[in-house]
Short mmCIF file of C-alpha atoms in Angstrom, two decimals:
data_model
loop_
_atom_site.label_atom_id
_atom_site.label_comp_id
_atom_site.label_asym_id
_atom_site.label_seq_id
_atom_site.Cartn_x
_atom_site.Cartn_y
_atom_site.Cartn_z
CA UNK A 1 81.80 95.73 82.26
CA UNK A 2 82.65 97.72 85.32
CA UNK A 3 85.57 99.43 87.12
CA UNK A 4 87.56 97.07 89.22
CA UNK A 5 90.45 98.67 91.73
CA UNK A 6 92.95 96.33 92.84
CA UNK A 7 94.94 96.98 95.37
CA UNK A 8 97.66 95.25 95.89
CA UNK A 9 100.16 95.51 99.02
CA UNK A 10 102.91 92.84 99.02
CA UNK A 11 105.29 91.31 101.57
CA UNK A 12 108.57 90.86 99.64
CA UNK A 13 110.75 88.02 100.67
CA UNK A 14 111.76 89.81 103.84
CA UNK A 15 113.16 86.82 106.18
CA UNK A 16 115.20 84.72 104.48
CA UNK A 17 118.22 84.89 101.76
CA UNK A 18 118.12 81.37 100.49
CA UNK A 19 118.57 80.28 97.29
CA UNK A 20 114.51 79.89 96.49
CA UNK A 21 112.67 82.76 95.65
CA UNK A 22 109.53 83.50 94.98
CA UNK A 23 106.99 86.10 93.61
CA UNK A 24 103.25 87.12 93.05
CA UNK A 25 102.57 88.35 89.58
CA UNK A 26 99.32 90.12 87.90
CA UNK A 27 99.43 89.37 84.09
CA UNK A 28 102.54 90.05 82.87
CA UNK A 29 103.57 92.33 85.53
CA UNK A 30 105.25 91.51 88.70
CA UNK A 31 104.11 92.84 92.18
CA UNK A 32 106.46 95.45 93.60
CA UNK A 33 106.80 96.47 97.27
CA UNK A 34 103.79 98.65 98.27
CA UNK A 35 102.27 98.64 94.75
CA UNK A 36 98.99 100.02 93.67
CA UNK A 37 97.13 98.44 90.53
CA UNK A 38 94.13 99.20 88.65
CA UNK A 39 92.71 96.27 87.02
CA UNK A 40 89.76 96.87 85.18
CA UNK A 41 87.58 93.57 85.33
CA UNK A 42 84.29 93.20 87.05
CA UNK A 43 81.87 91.09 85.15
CA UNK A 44 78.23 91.73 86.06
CA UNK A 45 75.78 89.80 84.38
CA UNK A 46 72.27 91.19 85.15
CA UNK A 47 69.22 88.16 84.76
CA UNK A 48 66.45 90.54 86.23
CA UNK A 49 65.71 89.52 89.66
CA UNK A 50 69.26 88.60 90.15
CA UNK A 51 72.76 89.34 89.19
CA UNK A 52 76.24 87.17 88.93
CA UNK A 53 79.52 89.20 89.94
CA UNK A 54 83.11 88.13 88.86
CA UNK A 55 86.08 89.04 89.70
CA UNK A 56 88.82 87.76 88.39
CA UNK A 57 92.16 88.96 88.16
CA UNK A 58 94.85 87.27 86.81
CA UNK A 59 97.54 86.37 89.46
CA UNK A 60 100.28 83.69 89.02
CA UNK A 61 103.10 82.49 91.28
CA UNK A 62 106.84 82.14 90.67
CA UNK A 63 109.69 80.67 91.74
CA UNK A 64 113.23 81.33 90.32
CA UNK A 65 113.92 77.01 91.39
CA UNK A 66 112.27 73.67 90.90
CA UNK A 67 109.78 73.03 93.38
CA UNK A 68 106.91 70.58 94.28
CA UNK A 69 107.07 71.39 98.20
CA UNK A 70 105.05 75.01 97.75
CA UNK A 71 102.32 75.92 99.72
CA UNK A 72 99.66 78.16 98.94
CA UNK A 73 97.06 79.97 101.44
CA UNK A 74 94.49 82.43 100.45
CA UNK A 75 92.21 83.96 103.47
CA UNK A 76 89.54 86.50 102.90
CA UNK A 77 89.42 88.96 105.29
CA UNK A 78 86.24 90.87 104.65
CA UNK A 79 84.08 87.61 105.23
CA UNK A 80 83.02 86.50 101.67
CA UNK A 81 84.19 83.03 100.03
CA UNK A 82 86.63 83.14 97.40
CA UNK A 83 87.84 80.50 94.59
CA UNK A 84 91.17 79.11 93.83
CA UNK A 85 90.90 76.18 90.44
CA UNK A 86 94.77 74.69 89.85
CA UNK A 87 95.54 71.39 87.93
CA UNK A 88 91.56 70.65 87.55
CA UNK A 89 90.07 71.33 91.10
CA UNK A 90 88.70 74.00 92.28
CA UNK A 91 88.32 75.27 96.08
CA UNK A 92 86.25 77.14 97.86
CA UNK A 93 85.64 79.23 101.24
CA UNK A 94 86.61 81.48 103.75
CA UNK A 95 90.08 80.50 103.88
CA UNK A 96 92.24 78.23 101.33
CA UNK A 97 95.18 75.80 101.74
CA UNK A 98 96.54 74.99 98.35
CA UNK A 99 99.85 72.23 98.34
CA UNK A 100 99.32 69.76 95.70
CA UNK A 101 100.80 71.85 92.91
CA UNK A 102 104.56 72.15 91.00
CA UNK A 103 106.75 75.27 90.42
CA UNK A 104 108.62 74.79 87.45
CA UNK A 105 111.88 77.38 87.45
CA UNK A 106 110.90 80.78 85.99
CA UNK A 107 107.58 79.44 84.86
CA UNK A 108 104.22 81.59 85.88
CA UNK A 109 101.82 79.36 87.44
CA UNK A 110 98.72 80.46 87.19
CA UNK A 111 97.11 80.36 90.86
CA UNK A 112 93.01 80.68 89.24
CA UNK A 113 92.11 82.75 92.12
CA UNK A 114 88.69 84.52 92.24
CA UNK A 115 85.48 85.88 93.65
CA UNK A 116 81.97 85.04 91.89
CA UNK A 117 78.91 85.27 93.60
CA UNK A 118 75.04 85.25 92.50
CA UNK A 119 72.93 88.23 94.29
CA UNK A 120 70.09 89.96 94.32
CA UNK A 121 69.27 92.56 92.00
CA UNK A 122 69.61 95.64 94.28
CA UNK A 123 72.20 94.25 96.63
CA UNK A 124 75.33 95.91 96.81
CA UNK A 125 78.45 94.84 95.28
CA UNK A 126 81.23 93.73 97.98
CA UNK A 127 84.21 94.52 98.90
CA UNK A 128 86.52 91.39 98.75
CA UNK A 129 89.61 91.59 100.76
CA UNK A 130 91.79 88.66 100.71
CA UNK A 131 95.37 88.25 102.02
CA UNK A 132 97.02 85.20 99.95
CA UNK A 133 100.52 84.25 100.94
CA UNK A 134 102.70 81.48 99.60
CA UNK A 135 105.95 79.24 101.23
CA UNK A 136 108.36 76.98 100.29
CA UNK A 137 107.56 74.73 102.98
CA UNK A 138 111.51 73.14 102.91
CA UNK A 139 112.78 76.80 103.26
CA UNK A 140 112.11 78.79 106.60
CA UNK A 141 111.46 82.34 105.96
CA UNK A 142 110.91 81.84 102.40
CA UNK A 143 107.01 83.10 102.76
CA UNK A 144 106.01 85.97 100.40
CA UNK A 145 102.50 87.75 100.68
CA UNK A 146 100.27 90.24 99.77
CA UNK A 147 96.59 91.78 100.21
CA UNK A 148 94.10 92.10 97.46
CA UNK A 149 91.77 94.13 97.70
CA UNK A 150 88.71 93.99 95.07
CA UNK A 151 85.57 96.30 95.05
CA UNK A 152 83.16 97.91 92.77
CA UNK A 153 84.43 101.63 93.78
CA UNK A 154 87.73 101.17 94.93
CA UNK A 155 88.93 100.89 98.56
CA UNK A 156 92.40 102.68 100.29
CA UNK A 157 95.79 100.24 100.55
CA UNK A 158 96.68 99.08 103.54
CA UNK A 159 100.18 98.71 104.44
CA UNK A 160 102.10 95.94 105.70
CA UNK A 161 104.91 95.86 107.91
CA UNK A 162 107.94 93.79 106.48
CA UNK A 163 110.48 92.63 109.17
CA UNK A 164 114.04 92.93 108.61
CA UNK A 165 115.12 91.27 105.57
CA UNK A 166 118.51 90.56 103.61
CA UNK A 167 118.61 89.18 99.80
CA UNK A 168 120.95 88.49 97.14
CA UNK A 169 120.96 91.03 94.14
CA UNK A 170 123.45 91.66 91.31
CA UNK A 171 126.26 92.59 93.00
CA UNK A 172 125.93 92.85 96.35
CA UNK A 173 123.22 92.17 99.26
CA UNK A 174 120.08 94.13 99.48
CA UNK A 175 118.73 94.78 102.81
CA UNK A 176 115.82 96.05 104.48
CA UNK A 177 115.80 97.19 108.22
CA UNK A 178 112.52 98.04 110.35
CA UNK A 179 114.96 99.85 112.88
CA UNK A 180 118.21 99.53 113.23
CA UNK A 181 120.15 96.65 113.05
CA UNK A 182 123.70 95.13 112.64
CA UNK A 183 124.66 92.94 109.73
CA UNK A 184 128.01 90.89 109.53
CA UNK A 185 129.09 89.78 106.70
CA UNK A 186 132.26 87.11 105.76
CA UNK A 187 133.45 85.40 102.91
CA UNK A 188 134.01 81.48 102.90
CA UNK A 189 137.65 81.97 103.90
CA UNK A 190 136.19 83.75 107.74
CA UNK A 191 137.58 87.18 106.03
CA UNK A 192 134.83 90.21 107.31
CA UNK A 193 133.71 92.10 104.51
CA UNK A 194 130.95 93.70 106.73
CA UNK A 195 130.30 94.70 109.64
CA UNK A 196 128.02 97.56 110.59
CA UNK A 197 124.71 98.86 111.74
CA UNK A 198 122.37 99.50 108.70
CA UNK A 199 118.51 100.77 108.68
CA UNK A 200 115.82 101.41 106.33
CA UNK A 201 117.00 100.20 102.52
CA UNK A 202 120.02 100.31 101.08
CA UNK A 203 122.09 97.86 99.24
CA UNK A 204 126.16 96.37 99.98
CA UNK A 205 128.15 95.97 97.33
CA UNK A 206 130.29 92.46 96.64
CA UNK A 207 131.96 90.78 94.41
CA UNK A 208 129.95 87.40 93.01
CA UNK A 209 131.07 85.07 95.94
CA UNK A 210 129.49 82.61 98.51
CA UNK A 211 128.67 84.46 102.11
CA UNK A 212 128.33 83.98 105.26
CA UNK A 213 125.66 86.62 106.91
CA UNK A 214 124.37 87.21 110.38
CA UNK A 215 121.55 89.87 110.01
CA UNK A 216 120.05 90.70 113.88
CA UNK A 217 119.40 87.61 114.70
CA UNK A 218 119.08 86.00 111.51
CA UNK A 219 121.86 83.84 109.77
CA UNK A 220 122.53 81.47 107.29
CA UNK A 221 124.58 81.36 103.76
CA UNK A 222 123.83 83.34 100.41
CA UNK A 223 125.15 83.35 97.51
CA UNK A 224 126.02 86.78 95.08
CA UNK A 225 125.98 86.39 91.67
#
């Protein structure tokens, strides 16, 4: 058994406040914003002239709704061919397409991603960099993602760039702004309850209500709870 370092830097759900939402989890621990983990799991199994690597952490997919209409995409980066075994099948390669699966509400689905690989003896253990993203393919914006990155000695996280984004939190709308940007708010009745320019984070507080929101140039309906 050997070190793994996982490094994990995730897209939240950054373009779309719909009523679907969904999230990456490792084990029992959902992926935050920017996270780093350290997962300690590298298998190496040493035959003599040969060795088999595995890496396998254990990442599952949620959704907070019903859904049969998910899709799921895993591309590695770095070159190698990774694994991804749901309801019986497993599939293989560069790059992954994955849509014949079910997200039951609030249930962890476990996605069976991994890397295993037979080499030689004295050949170096990759690096395995993979960015795996999944979408509600009914619900535009609705894509959340994330990079993995897998290695014997650890690598550095790279950061993603999350466009502007508005969701529904208790209480109130949470928003994220790459710059600066205006968001107008109303309740069902036309009545403005915002209207101002906001950037970075920060969160607007609301009574439970349906909304109205335009958000640059972003709009649509969301509901506070």
């Amino acid at each position: 058994m050997k070190k793994l370092l996982l490094i994990l830097s995730f897209m939240a759900l950054v373009q779309y406040a719909g009523a679907i939402e969904l999230s990456f989890w490792i084990g029992d621990k959902k992926i935050a914003p920017g996270e780093t983990v350290q997962f300690n799991d590298i298998v190496v199994d040493d035959y003599g002239t040969w060795k088999e690597v595995t890496m396998k952490p254990m990442l599952y997919l949620q959704s907070n709704i019903y859904s049969s209409d998910v899709k799921l995409t895993a591309t590695c980066t770095s070159g190698q061919e990774v694994q991804i075994c749901t309801n019986g099948k497993c599939r293989k390669g560069a790059t992954i397409v994955v849509d014949d699966f079910t997200l039951q509400t609030n249930q962890k689905f476990d996605i069976g991603f991994d890397y295993i690989a037979e080499l030689d003896k004295d050949e170096a253990i990759p690096t395995v960099v993979t960015t795996i993203e999944a979408e509600e393919t009914t619900t535009p914006g609705s894509r959340v993602q994330f990079v993995i990155e897998m290695s014997e000695k650890g690598a550095s996280i790279s950061e993603i760039r999350t466009a502007d984004s508005l969701k529904a939190v208790d209480g109130g709308l949470a928003y994220n702004a790459e710059g600066t940007t205006r968001l107008y708010v109303t309740n069902i009745l036309g009545v403005n309850v915002c209207n101002r320019e906001v950037s970075g984070e920060g969160i607007v507080t609301l009574p439970k209500g349906l909304y109205v929101y335009r958000f640059g140039n972003k709009t649509g309906k969301i509901y506070v709870k």
